[in-house]
Coordinates of N, CA and C in Angstrom, one line a residue:
M1 N -60.6 -33.4 87.1 CA -59.7 -32.4 86.5 C -59.2 -31.6 87.8
K2 N -57.9 -31.9 88.1 CA -57.5 -31.2 89.2 C -56.2 -30.3 89.0
L3 N -56.1 -29.2 89.6 CA -54.9 -28.3 89.4 C -53.7 -28.8 90.2
A4 N -52.6 -28.7 89.6 CA -51.4 -28.9 90.4 C -51.2 -27.8 91.3
T5 N -50.5 -27.9 92.5 CA -50.4 -26.9 93.3 C -49.1 -27.0 94.0
I6 N -48.6 -25.9 94.6 CA -47.4 -25.8 95.5 C -47.8 -25.3 96.9
V7 N -47.9 -25.9 97.9 CA -48.3 -25.5 99.2 C -47.1 -25.0 100.1
H8 N -47.2 -23.7 100.6 CA -46.3 -23.1 101.5 C -47.0 -23.0 102.8
G9 N -46.1 -23.4 103.9 CA -46.7 -23.1 105.3 C -47.8 -24.3 105.7
E10 N -48.1 -24.0 107.0 CA -49.1 -25.0 107.5 C -50.4 -24.2 107.7
A11 N -51.5 -25.1 107.6 CA -52.9 -24.5 108.0 C -52.9 -24.2 109.3
N12 N -53.8 -23.1 109.6 CA -54.0 -22.6 111.0 C -55.2 -21.9 111.0
D13 N -55.6 -21.1 112.0 CA -56.9 -20.4 112.1 C -57.2 -19.4 111.1
L14 N -56.1 -18.9 110.4 CA -56.3 -17.9 109.4 C -56.6 -18.7 108.0
P15 N -57.6 -17.9 107.2 CA -58.0 -18.7 106.0 C -56.8 -18.8 105.0
P16 N -56.6 -19.9 104.3 CA -55.5 -20.0 103.5 C -55.5 -19.0 102.3
L17 N -54.6 -18.6 101.7 CA -54.4 -17.7 100.5 C -54.1 -18.6 99.3
I18 N -55.0 -18.4 98.3 CA -54.8 -19.2 96.9 C -54.2 -18.1 96.0
I19 N -53.1 -18.5 95.3 CA -52.5 -17.5 94.4 C -52.7 -18.1 93.1
A20 N -53.2 -17.3 92.1 CA -53.5 -17.6 90.6 C -52.5 -16.9 89.7
H21 N -51.8 -17.5 89.0 CA -50.7 -16.8 88.1 C -51.3 -16.3 86.9
G22 N -50.6 -15.5 86.2 CA -51.0 -15.0 84.8 C -50.7 -15.8 83.7
L23 N -51.1 -15.4 82.6 CA -50.7 -16.1 81.2 C -49.3 -16.3 81.1
F24 N -49.0 -17.6 80.7 CA -47.6 -18.2 80.5 C -46.9 -18.3 81.8
G25 N -47.7 -18.1 82.9 CA -46.9 -18.2 84.2 C -47.0 -19.6 85.0
S26 N -46.6 -19.7 86.2 CA -46.9 -21.0 86.9 C -46.7 -20.6 88.5
A27 N -47.2 -21.7 89.2 CA -47.0 -21.6 90.6 C -45.6 -21.2 91.1
R28 N -44.7 -21.7 90.3 CA -43.3 -21.6 90.7 C -43.0 -19.9 90.7
N29 N -43.5 -19.3 89.9 CA -43.2 -17.8 89.7 C -43.4 -17.0 91.0
W30 N -44.2 -17.6 91.9 CA -44.6 -17.0 93.2 C -43.9 -17.3 94.4
G31 N -42.6 -18.1 94.3 CA -42.0 -18.6 95.4 C -41.7 -17.5 96.4
V32 N -41.0 -16.5 96.1 CA -40.7 -15.4 97.0 C -41.8 -14.9 97.9
I33 N -42.9 -14.4 97.2 CA -44.1 -13.8 97.9 C -44.7 -14.9 98.7
A34 N -44.9 -16.1 98.0 CA -45.7 -17.1 98.8 C -44.9 -17.4 100.1
K35 N -43.6 -17.6 100.0 CA -42.8 -17.7 101.3 C -43.1 -16.8 102.3
R36 N -43.0 -15.5 101.9 CA -43.3 -14.4 102.8 C -44.7 -14.4 103.4
L37 N -45.7 -14.6 102.6 CA -47.1 -14.5 103.1 C -47.4 -15.8 104.0
S38 N -46.6 -16.9 103.7 CA -46.9 -18.2 104.4 C -46.3 -18.1 105.9
E39 N -45.7 -17.0 106.3 CA -45.3 -16.8 107.7 C -46.4 -16.8 108.6
T40 N -47.6 -16.4 108.1 CA -48.7 -16.3 109.0 C -49.9 -17.1 108.6
R41 N -49.9 -17.8 107.5 CA -51.0 -18.5 106.9 C -50.6 -19.6 105.9
Q42 N -51.4 -20.4 105.7 CA -51.0 -21.5 104.5 C -51.3 -20.7 103.1
V43 N -50.3 -20.9 102.2 CA -50.5 -20.4 100.9 C -50.4 -21.5 99.9
I44 N -51.4 -21.6 99.0 CA -51.5 -22.5 97.9 C -51.5 -21.8 96.6
A45 N -50.2 -22.0 96.0 CA -50.0 -21.5 94.6 C -50.5 -22.6 93.6
V46 N -51.2 -22.1 92.6 CA -51.7 -23.1 91.6 C -51.1 -22.9 90.3
D47 N -51.0 -24.1 89.6 CA -50.7 -24.1 88.1 C -52.2 -24.0 87.5
M48 N -52.5 -22.8 86.8 CA -53.9 -22.8 86.1 C -53.9 -23.8 85.1
R49 N -55.1 -24.2 84.7 CA -55.2 -25.2 83.6 C -54.5 -24.7 82.2
N50 N -54.0 -25.6 81.5 CA -53.3 -25.5 80.3 C -51.9 -24.9 80.6
H51 N -51.4 -24.9 82.0 CA -50.1 -24.3 82.3 C -49.6 -25.3 83.3
G52 N -48.2 -25.3 83.4 CA -47.4 -26.1 84.3 C -47.8 -27.6 84.3
D53 N -48.0 -28.0 85.5 CA -48.3 -29.5 85.6 C -49.9 -29.7 85.8
S54 N -50.6 -28.8 85.6 CA -52.1 -29.1 85.6 C -52.7 -29.5 84.4
F55 N -53.8 -30.0 84.3 CA -54.4 -30.7 83.2 C -54.7 -29.8 82.0
Q56 N -54.8 -30.3 80.9 CA -55.0 -29.4 79.7 C -56.4 -29.6 79.1
D57 N -57.1 -28.6 78.6 CA -58.4 -28.7 78.3 C -58.6 -27.6 77.2
A58 N -59.6 -28.0 76.3 CA -59.9 -27.0 75.1 C -60.5 -25.7 75.5
D59 N -61.2 -25.7 76.8 CA -61.9 -24.6 77.4 C -61.0 -23.8 78.2
H60 N -60.7 -22.5 77.8 CA -59.8 -21.7 78.7 C -60.6 -20.3 79.0
S61 N -62.0 -20.4 79.1 CA -62.7 -19.3 79.6 C -62.5 -19.0 81.0
Y62 N -63.0 -17.7 81.4 CA -62.8 -17.3 82.9 C -63.8 -18.0 83.6
P63 N -64.9 -18.4 83.3 CA -65.9 -19.2 84.1 C -65.3 -20.5 84.4
A64 N -64.6 -21.1 83.4 CA -63.9 -22.4 83.7 C -62.7 -22.3 84.5
L65 N -62.0 -21.3 84.4 CA -60.8 -21.0 85.3 C -61.4 -20.8 86.9
A66 N -62.4 -20.0 86.9 CA -63.0 -19.8 88.2 C -63.5 -21.0 88.8
A67 N -64.1 -21.9 88.1 CA -64.7 -23.1 88.6 C -63.5 -23.9 89.1
D68 N -62.3 -24.0 88.4 CA -61.2 -24.8 89.0 C -60.8 -24.1 90.3
L69 N -60.8 -22.8 90.5 CA -60.3 -22.3 91.8 C -61.4 -22.6 92.8
A70 N -62.7 -22.7 92.3 CA -63.7 -22.9 93.4 C -63.5 -24.3 93.9
R71 N -63.0 -25.2 93.1 CA -62.9 -26.5 93.6 C -61.8 -26.5 94.7
I72 N -60.7 -25.7 94.6 CA -59.7 -25.7 95.6 C -60.4 -25.1 96.9
V73 N -61.2 -24.0 96.6 CA -61.7 -23.4 97.9 C -62.6 -24.4 98.6
A74 N -63.5 -25.1 98.0 CA -64.2 -26.2 98.5 C -63.4 -27.1 99.3
A75 N -62.3 -27.6 98.8 CA -61.4 -28.6 99.5 C -60.9 -27.9 100.8
Q76 N -60.9 -26.6 100.8 CA -60.4 -25.8 102.1 C -61.5 -25.5 103.0
N77 N -62.7 -26.1 102.7 CA -64.0 -25.6 103.4 C -64.1 -24.1 103.6
G78 N -63.6 -23.3 102.6 CA -63.8 -21.9 102.5 C -64.5 -21.1 103.5
P79 N -64.6 -19.8 103.5 CA -64.1 -19.0 102.4 C -62.5 -18.8 102.6
V80 N -61.8 -18.3 101.5 CA -60.4 -18.1 101.6 C -60.2 -17.0 101.0
D81 N -58.8 -16.3 101.2 CA -58.4 -15.2 100.5 C -57.7 -15.6 99.1
V82 N -57.9 -14.8 98.1 CA -57.4 -15.1 96.8 C -56.7 -14.0 96.2
L83 N -55.5 -14.3 95.7 CA -54.7 -13.3 94.8 C -54.5 -13.8 93.4
G84 N -54.7 -13.0 92.5 CA -54.5 -13.2 91.1 C -53.9 -12.1 90.4
H85 N -53.0 -12.6 89.5 CA -52.2 -11.6 88.7 C -52.7 -11.7 87.3
S86 N -52.9 -10.7 86.5 CA -53.3 -10.7 85.0 C -54.4 -11.8 84.8
M87 N -54.1 -12.8 84.1 CA -55.0 -13.7 83.7 C -55.7 -14.4 85.0
G88 N -54.7 -14.7 85.9 CA -55.2 -15.2 87.3 C -56.0 -14.2 88.0
G89 N -55.8 -12.8 87.8 CA -56.6 -11.9 88.4 C -58.1 -11.9 87.9
K90 N -58.3 -12.1 86.6 CA -59.5 -12.1 86.0 C -60.2 -13.3 86.5
A91 N -59.5 -14.5 86.5 CA -60.2 -15.7 87.2 C -60.6 -15.5 88.6
A92 N -59.8 -14.8 89.4 CA -60.1 -14.6 90.7 C -61.3 -13.6 90.8
M93 N -61.3 -12.5 90.0 CA -62.5 -11.6 90.0 C -63.6 -12.3 89.6
T94 N -63.6 -13.2 88.7 CA -64.7 -14.0 88.2 C -65.4 -15.0 89.3
L95 N -64.3 -15.4 90.1 CA -64.8 -16.3 91.2 C -65.6 -15.4 92.2
A96 N -64.9 -14.3 92.7 CA -65.5 -13.4 93.6 C -66.8 -12.9 93.3
L97 N -67.0 -12.7 92.0 CA -68.3 -12.0 91.5 C -69.3 -13.2 91.3
T98 N -68.9 -14.3 91.0 CA -69.9 -15.4 90.8 C -70.2 -16.3 91.9
Q99 N -69.2 -16.3 92.9 CA -69.5 -17.2 94.0 C -68.7 -16.3 95.2
P100 N -69.4 -15.1 95.5 CA -68.8 -14.2 96.5 C -68.7 -14.9 98.0
E101 N -69.5 -15.9 98.3 CA -69.3 -16.6 99.5 C -68.1 -17.4 99.6
A102 N -67.4 -17.6 98.6 CA -66.1 -18.4 98.5 C -64.8 -17.6 98.9
V103 N -65.0 -16.2 98.8 CA -63.9 -15.3 98.8 C -64.0 -14.4 100.0
R104 N -63.0 -14.3 100.9 CA -63.2 -13.4 102.1 C -62.5 -12.2 101.7
R105 N -61.2 -12.2 101.2 CA -60.6 -10.9 100.7 C -59.9 -11.3 99.3
L106 N -59.9 -10.3 98.4 CA -59.6 -10.4 97.2 C -58.4 -9.4 96.8
V107 N -57.3 -10.0 96.3 CA -56.1 -9.1 95.8 C -56.1 -9.5 94.3
V108 N -56.0 -8.2 93.5 CA -55.7 -8.4 92.1 C -54.6 -7.5 91.6
M109 N -53.8 -8.0 90.8 CA -52.5 -7.5 90.4 C -52.5 -7.1 89.0
D110 N -52.5 -5.8 88.6 CA -52.3 -5.2 87.3 C -53.2 -5.7 86.3
I111 N -54.5 -5.8 86.5 CA -55.4 -6.2 85.5 C -56.8 -5.6 86.1
A112 N -57.7 -5.3 85.1 CA -58.9 -4.7 85.4 C -60.2 -5.6 84.8
P113 N -61.3 -5.4 85.2 CA -62.4 -6.3 84.6 C -63.1 -5.7 83.3
V114 N -62.0 -5.6 82.4 CA -62.3 -5.0 81.1 C -61.7 -6.0 80.0
S115 N -62.2 -5.8 78.8 CA -61.5 -6.4 77.6 C -60.3 -5.5 77.2
Y116 N -59.4 -6.2 76.7 CA -58.1 -5.6 76.2 C -57.9 -5.8 74.7
D117 N -57.2 -4.7 74.1 CA -57.0 -4.9 72.6 C -55.8 -5.6 72.3
H118 N -54.8 -5.9 73.2 CA -53.5 -6.6 73.0 C -53.7 -8.1 72.7
N119 N -52.8 -8.6 72.1 CA -52.9 -10.1 71.7 C -51.6 -10.7 72.0
Q120 N -51.5 -11.7 72.8 CA -50.3 -12.4 73.1 C -50.0 -13.6 72.3
T121 N -50.6 -13.7 71.2 CA -50.2 -14.9 70.3 C -48.9 -14.9 69.7
G122 N -48.2 -13.7 69.7 CA -46.9 -13.5 69.3 C -45.9 -14.4 70.1
Y123 N -46.1 -14.5 71.3 CA -45.3 -15.3 72.2 C -45.5 -16.9 71.9
I124 N -46.7 -17.2 71.6 CA -47.1 -18.6 71.2 C -46.2 -18.9 69.8
D125 N -46.4 -18.0 69.0 CA -45.6 -18.0 67.7 C -44.1 -18.3 68.1
A126 N -43.6 -17.5 68.9 CA -42.2 -17.7 69.3 C -41.8 -18.8 69.9
M127 N -42.6 -19.4 70.8 CA -42.3 -20.7 71.5 C -42.4 -21.9 70.4
E128 N -43.5 -21.8 69.6 CA -43.6 -22.9 68.7 C -42.5 -22.9 67.6
A129 N -41.9 -21.7 67.3 CA -40.8 -21.6 66.4 C -39.5 -22.2 66.8
V130 N -39.3 -22.3 68.1 CA -38.1 -22.8 68.7 C -37.8 -24.2 68.4
D131 N -36.8 -24.6 67.8 CA -36.4 -26.0 67.6 C -35.9 -26.5 69.0
L132 N -36.6 -27.4 69.6 CA -36.3 -28.0 70.9 C -35.3 -29.2 70.8
T133 N -35.1 -29.6 69.6 CA -34.4 -30.8 69.4 C -33.1 -30.8 70.1
G134 N -32.7 -31.8 71.0 CA -31.4 -31.9 71.5 C -31.0 -30.9 72.6
L135 N -32.0 -29.9 73.1 CA -31.8 -29.1 74.1 C -31.5 -29.7 75.4
R136 N -30.5 -29.3 76.1 CA -30.3 -29.7 77.6 C -30.0 -28.6 78.5
L137 N -29.5 -27.5 77.9 CA -29.2 -26.3 78.8 C -30.1 -25.3 78.6
R138 N -30.5 -24.5 79.6 CA -31.4 -23.4 79.6 C -30.7 -22.3 78.8
S139 N -29.4 -22.2 78.9 CA -28.8 -21.1 78.2 C -28.9 -21.3 76.7
D140 N -28.8 -22.7 76.3 CA -29.0 -22.9 74.9 C -30.4 -22.6 74.4
A141 N -31.4 -22.9 75.2 CA -32.8 -22.7 74.9 C -33.0 -21.2 74.8
D142 N -32.4 -20.3 75.7 CA -32.5 -18.9 75.6 C -31.9 -18.3 74.4
A143 N -30.8 -18.9 73.9 CA -30.2 -18.4 72.6 C -31.1 -18.7 71.4
R144 N -31.7 -19.8 71.5 CA -32.6 -20.1 70.4 C -33.8 -19.2 70.4
L145 N -34.4 -19.0 71.7 CA -35.6 -18.2 71.8 C -35.4 -16.8 71.5
S146 N -34.1 -16.2 71.6 CA -33.8 -14.9 71.4 C -33.8 -14.5 70.0
A147 N -33.9 -15.5 69.1 CA -34.2 -15.2 67.6 C -35.6 -14.7 67.4
H148 N -36.5 -14.9 68.4 CA -37.9 -14.7 68.2 C -38.4 -13.7 69.3
V149 N -37.7 -13.6 70.4 CA -38.1 -12.7 71.5 C -36.9 -11.9 71.9
D150 N -36.9 -10.5 71.9 CA -35.8 -9.7 72.1 C -35.6 -9.5 73.6
D151 N -36.6 -9.3 74.3 CA -36.4 -9.0 75.7 C -36.0 -10.1 76.6
P152 N -34.8 -10.0 77.2 CA -34.3 -11.2 78.0 C -35.1 -11.5 79.2
G153 N -35.8 -10.3 79.9 CA -36.7 -10.8 80.9 C -37.9 -11.7 80.6
V154 N -38.5 -11.3 79.3 CA -39.5 -12.1 78.9 C -39.1 -13.6 78.6
R155 N -38.0 -13.7 78.0 CA -37.4 -15.0 77.6 C -37.2 -15.9 79.0
A156 N -36.6 -15.1 79.9 CA -36.4 -15.9 81.3 C -37.6 -16.3 81.8
F157 N -38.8 -15.4 81.7 CA -40.1 -15.8 82.3 C -40.7 -17.0 81.4
L158 N -40.7 -17.0 80.3 CA -41.2 -18.1 79.4 C -40.4 -19.4 79.6
L159 N -39.1 -19.2 79.7 CA -38.3 -20.5 79.8 C -38.5 -21.1 81.2
Q160 N -39.0 -20.6 82.2 CA -39.3 -21.2 83.4 C -40.3 -22.5 83.2
S161 N -41.0 -22.2 82.2 CA -42.1 -23.4 81.8 C -41.6 -24.2 80.7
L162 N -40.4 -24.3 80.4 CA -39.7 -25.2 79.5 C -39.2 -26.5 80.2
D163 N -39.8 -27.6 79.9 CA -39.3 -28.8 80.6 C -38.1 -29.5 79.8
L164 N -37.0 -29.3 80.3 CA -35.8 -29.8 79.6 C -35.5 -31.2 80.0
K165 N -36.2 -31.7 80.9 CA -36.1 -33.0 81.4 C -36.9 -34.1 80.6
A166 N -37.9 -33.6 80.0 CA -38.8 -34.3 79.0 C -38.0 -34.8 77.8
E167 N -38.5 -35.9 77.3 CA -37.7 -36.5 76.1 C -38.9 -36.6 75.0
P168 N -38.9 -35.7 74.0 CA -38.0 -34.5 73.8 C -38.5 -33.4 74.8
P169 N -37.7 -32.5 74.8 CA -38.1 -31.2 75.7 C -39.5 -30.6 75.2
R170 N -40.1 -30.1 76.2 CA -41.5 -29.5 75.7 C -41.8 -28.2 76.6
W171 N -42.7 -27.5 75.9 CA -43.3 -26.3 76.7 C -44.5 -26.8 77.6
K172 N -44.5 -26.4 78.8 CA -45.6 -26.9 79.7 C -46.8 -26.0 79.7
F173 N -47.1 -25.8 78.4 CA -48.4 -25.0 78.0 C -49.2 -25.8 77.0
N174 N -50.5 -25.6 77.0 CA -51.3 -26.1 75.9 C -51.5 -25.0 75.0
L175 N -50.5 -24.8 74.2 CA -50.4 -23.7 73.2 C -51.5 -23.6 72.2
T176 N -52.0 -24.8 71.8 CA -53.2 -24.8 70.9 C -54.4 -24.1 71.5
A177 N -54.7 -24.6 72.8 CA -55.9 -24.0 73.4 C -55.8 -22.6 73.7
L178 N -54.5 -22.1 74.1 CA -54.3 -20.7 74.4 C -54.4 -19.9 73.2
R179 N -54.0 -20.4 72.1 CA -54.1 -19.6 70.8 C -55.6 -19.5 70.5
D180 N -56.3 -20.7 70.5 CA -57.6 -20.7 70.1 C -58.6 -19.9 71.0
Q181 N -58.2 -19.7 72.2 CA -59.0 -19.0 73.2 C -58.5 -17.5 73.6
M182 N -57.4 -17.1 72.9 CA -56.8 -15.9 73.2 C -57.9 -14.8 73.4
S183 N -58.9 -14.8 72.5 CA -59.9 -13.5 72.6 C -60.5 -13.6 73.9
L184 N -60.7 -14.9 74.6 CA -61.5 -15.0 75.9 C -60.4 -14.6 76.9
V185 N -59.1 -14.8 76.7 CA -58.0 -14.5 77.8 C -58.0 -13.1 77.9
T186 N -57.9 -12.4 76.7 CA -57.8 -10.8 76.6 C -59.2 -10.2 77.1
G187 N -60.3 -11.0 76.9 CA -61.6 -10.4 77.0 C -62.1 -10.4 78.5
W188 N -63.5 -10.2 78.7 CA -64.0 -10.2 80.0 C -65.4 -10.7 79.9
P189 N -65.8 -11.7 80.8 CA -67.2 -12.3 80.4 C -68.3 -11.4 81.0
E190 N -69.6 -11.6 80.6 CA -70.6 -10.7 81.0 C -71.0 -11.2 82.5
I191 N -70.6 -10.3 83.5 CA -70.9 -10.6 84.8 C -71.6 -9.4 85.4
P192 N -72.7 -9.6 86.2 CA -73.2 -8.3 86.9 C -72.3 -7.6 87.6
R193 N -72.3 -6.3 87.8 CA -71.4 -5.5 88.4 C -71.8 -5.3 89.9
G194 N -70.9 -5.1 90.8 CA -71.1 -4.8 92.2 C -71.6 -5.9 93.0
S195 N -71.4 -7.2 92.6 CA -71.9 -8.3 93.2 C -70.9 -8.9 94.2
F196 N -69.6 -8.4 94.4 CA -68.8 -8.7 95.5 C -68.7 -7.4 96.4
A197 N -69.1 -7.6 97.5 CA -69.1 -6.3 98.4 C -67.9 -6.5 99.5
G198 N -67.1 -7.5 99.4 CA -66.0 -7.7 100.3 C -64.8 -6.8 100.1
P199 N -63.9 -6.9 100.9 CA -62.6 -6.1 100.8 C -61.8 -6.6 99.7
A200 N -61.3 -5.6 98.8 CA -60.6 -5.9 97.6 C -59.4 -5.0 97.4
L201 N -58.3 -5.4 97.0 CA -57.1 -4.6 96.9 C -56.7 -4.8 95.4
F202 N -56.5 -3.7 94.7 CA -56.0 -3.8 93.3 C -54.6 -3.0 93.1
L203 N -53.6 -3.7 92.9 CA -52.3 -3.2 92.7 C -52.0 -3.1 91.3
A204 N -51.3 -1.9 90.9 CA -51.0 -1.7 89.6 C -49.5 -1.3 89.4
G205 N -48.8 -1.8 88.5 CA -47.5 -1.2 88.3 C -47.5 0.2 87.7
S206 N -46.7 1.1 88.2 CA -46.8 2.5 87.6 C -46.3 2.5 86.3
E207 N -45.5 1.7 85.6 CA -45.0 1.6 84.3 C -45.8 0.8 83.5
S208 N -47.0 0.3 84.0 CA -47.8 -0.6 83.1 C -49.1 0.2 82.8
D209 N -49.6 -0.2 81.6 CA -50.8 0.6 81.1 C -52.1 -0.3 81.2
Y210 N -52.1 -1.3 82.0 CA -53.2 -2.3 82.1 C -54.3 -1.7 83.0
C211 N -54.2 -0.8 83.7 CA -55.1 -0.3 84.7 C -55.2 1.3 84.6
G212 N -55.5 1.7 83.5 CA -55.8 3.2 83.3 C -57.1 3.6 83.8
P213 N -57.6 4.8 83.3 CA -58.7 5.5 83.9 C -60.0 4.5 83.6
T214 N -60.2 3.9 82.4 CA -61.3 3.0 82.2 C -61.2 1.8 83.0
G215 N -60.1 1.2 83.3 CA -59.9 0.1 84.0 C -60.2 0.5 85.5
A216 N -59.9 1.6 86.0 CA -60.1 2.0 87.5 C -61.5 2.2 87.6
Q217 N -62.3 2.7 86.6 CA -63.7 2.9 86.7 C -64.4 1.5 86.8
A218 N -64.0 0.7 86.0 CA -64.6 -0.6 85.9 C -64.4 -1.4 87.3
I219 N -63.3 -1.2 87.9 CA -62.9 -1.9 89.1 C -63.9 -1.4 90.2
R220 N -64.1 0.0 90.2 CA -64.8 0.6 91.3 C -66.5 0.1 91.2
E221 N -66.7 -0.1 89.9 CA -68.2 -0.5 89.6 C -68.5 -2.0 89.9
Y222 N -67.5 -2.7 89.8 CA -67.6 -4.2 90.1 C -67.3 -4.4 91.6
F223 N -66.4 -3.7 92.1 CA -65.9 -4.0 93.5 C -66.0 -2.7 94.3
P224 N -67.2 -2.3 94.8 CA -67.3 -1.1 95.5 C -66.4 -0.9 96.7
Q225 N -65.9 -1.9 97.2 CA -65.0 -1.7 98.4 C -63.5 -1.7 97.9
A226 N -63.2 -1.6 96.7 CA -61.8 -1.8 96.3 C -61.0 -0.6 96.6
Q227 N -59.7 -1.0 97.1 CA -58.7 -0.1 97.2 C -57.7 -0.2 96.0
L228 N -57.3 1.0 95.4 CA -56.5 0.9 94.3 C -55.1 1.6 94.7
R229 N -54.0 0.9 94.3 CA -52.8 1.3 94.7 C -51.7 1.1 93.6
S230 N -50.9 2.0 93.4 CA -49.9 2.0 92.5 C -48.5 1.7 93.0
I231 N -47.8 0.8 92.4 CA -46.4 0.4 92.8 C -45.4 1.0 92.0
E232 N -44.7 2.0 92.5 CA -43.8 2.9 91.8 C -42.6 2.0 91.2
G233 N -42.3 2.3 90.0 CA -41.2 1.7 89.3 C -41.5 0.2 88.9
A234 N -42.7 -0.3 89.0 CA -43.0 -1.6 88.6 C -43.8 -1.6 87.3
G235 N -43.6 -2.7 86.6 CA -44.4 -2.8 85.3 C -45.4 -3.9 85.5
H236 N -45.8 -4.7 84.4 CA -46.9 -5.5 84.5 C -46.7 -6.6 85.6
W237 N -45.4 -7.1 85.6 CA -45.0 -8.2 86.5 C -44.5 -7.6 87.8
L238 N -45.3 -6.8 88.4 CA -45.0 -6.1 89.5 C -44.5 -6.9 90.9
H239 N -44.9 -8.2 90.7 CA -44.6 -9.1 91.9 C -43.1 -9.5 91.6
A240 N -42.6 -9.5 90.4 CA -41.1 -9.7 90.0 C -40.3 -8.6 90.2
D241 N -40.8 -7.4 89.8 CA -40.2 -6.1 89.8 C -40.0 -5.6 91.3
R242 N -40.9 -5.7 92.1 CA -40.9 -5.3 93.6 C -41.4 -6.4 94.6
P243 N -40.9 -7.5 94.6 CA -41.4 -8.5 95.4 C -41.6 -8.3 96.8
A244 N -40.5 -7.7 97.5 CA -40.6 -7.4 98.8 C -41.7 -6.4 99.2
E245 N -41.8 -5.4 98.5 CA -42.8 -4.2 98.6 C -44.1 -4.9 98.4
V246 N -44.4 -5.6 97.4 CA -45.7 -6.2 97.2 C -46.1 -7.2 98.3
A247 N -45.2 -8.0 98.7 CA -45.5 -8.9 99.7 C -45.9 -8.2 100.9
E248 N -45.2 -7.2 101.3 CA -45.6 -6.5 102.6 C -46.9 -5.8 102.5
I249 N -47.3 -5.2 101.3 CA -48.6 -4.6 101.1 C -49.6 -5.6 101.2
V250 N -49.6 -6.7 100.5 CA -50.5 -7.8 100.6 C -50.7 -8.4 102.0
A251 N -49.6 -8.6 102.7 CA -49.6 -9.2 104.1 C -50.4 -8.3 105.0
D252 N -50.1 -6.9 104.7 CA -50.9 -5.9 105.5 C -52.4 -5.9 105.2
F253 N -52.7 -6.0 104.1 CA -54.1 -6.0 103.7 C -54.9 -7.3 104.2
L254 N -54.1 -8.3 104.0 CA -54.9 -9.7 104.4 C -55.0 -9.7 106.0
T255 N -54.2 -9.1 106.7 CA -54.4 -9.0 108.1 C -55.0 -8.0 108.7

């Protein structure tokens, strides 16, 4: 079981950077930031399991996602630097905490090592409700999805993972597995605290509520060397809201 990847830049003496996207995302979402960071090192953006062109599996727990990342690290003769956003951030944290020797530096975007009360199955309902029959244009797909999702930004994000070239068109998600395992996606596994002593950077959007006081406390307990930084004017998808600023902050931290 192998993850699909998009590789930016050439391997050199610096450790490669692995990028793990969030729920309903893909490696393609990170093109701008990956290109900037690949100026100094190789960047490997992955499609997480049950997303994009990677394999599908009924298990979508964080230990499973971390094991997927660990196989990529092993192929690079690690350790590597790892960046994860949201779901990918939890997978990256799980990897760093359970296999600290695999991670040199850790970057986590807008997520904390805690369980959340929100549930994202509404987006699964919306995608499953769209009639994909005869779709050829993304504009038509957006019009159909708009009946179920009001926010045009969210629609554009989800539609990046609609394969209109397939016959019939299809969502590049394992929606069944993601629905069944949603409590694990929004939850957090039992992992000993303080077991990753390496450098860690946690970025949060100032307009997001994913990293409040409880989350910040948990971050410091799990990652005693963590730096916490807020990105002004950014929401949960801070890498899309402030790509240039985020890329420069990450590049500075990694070097």
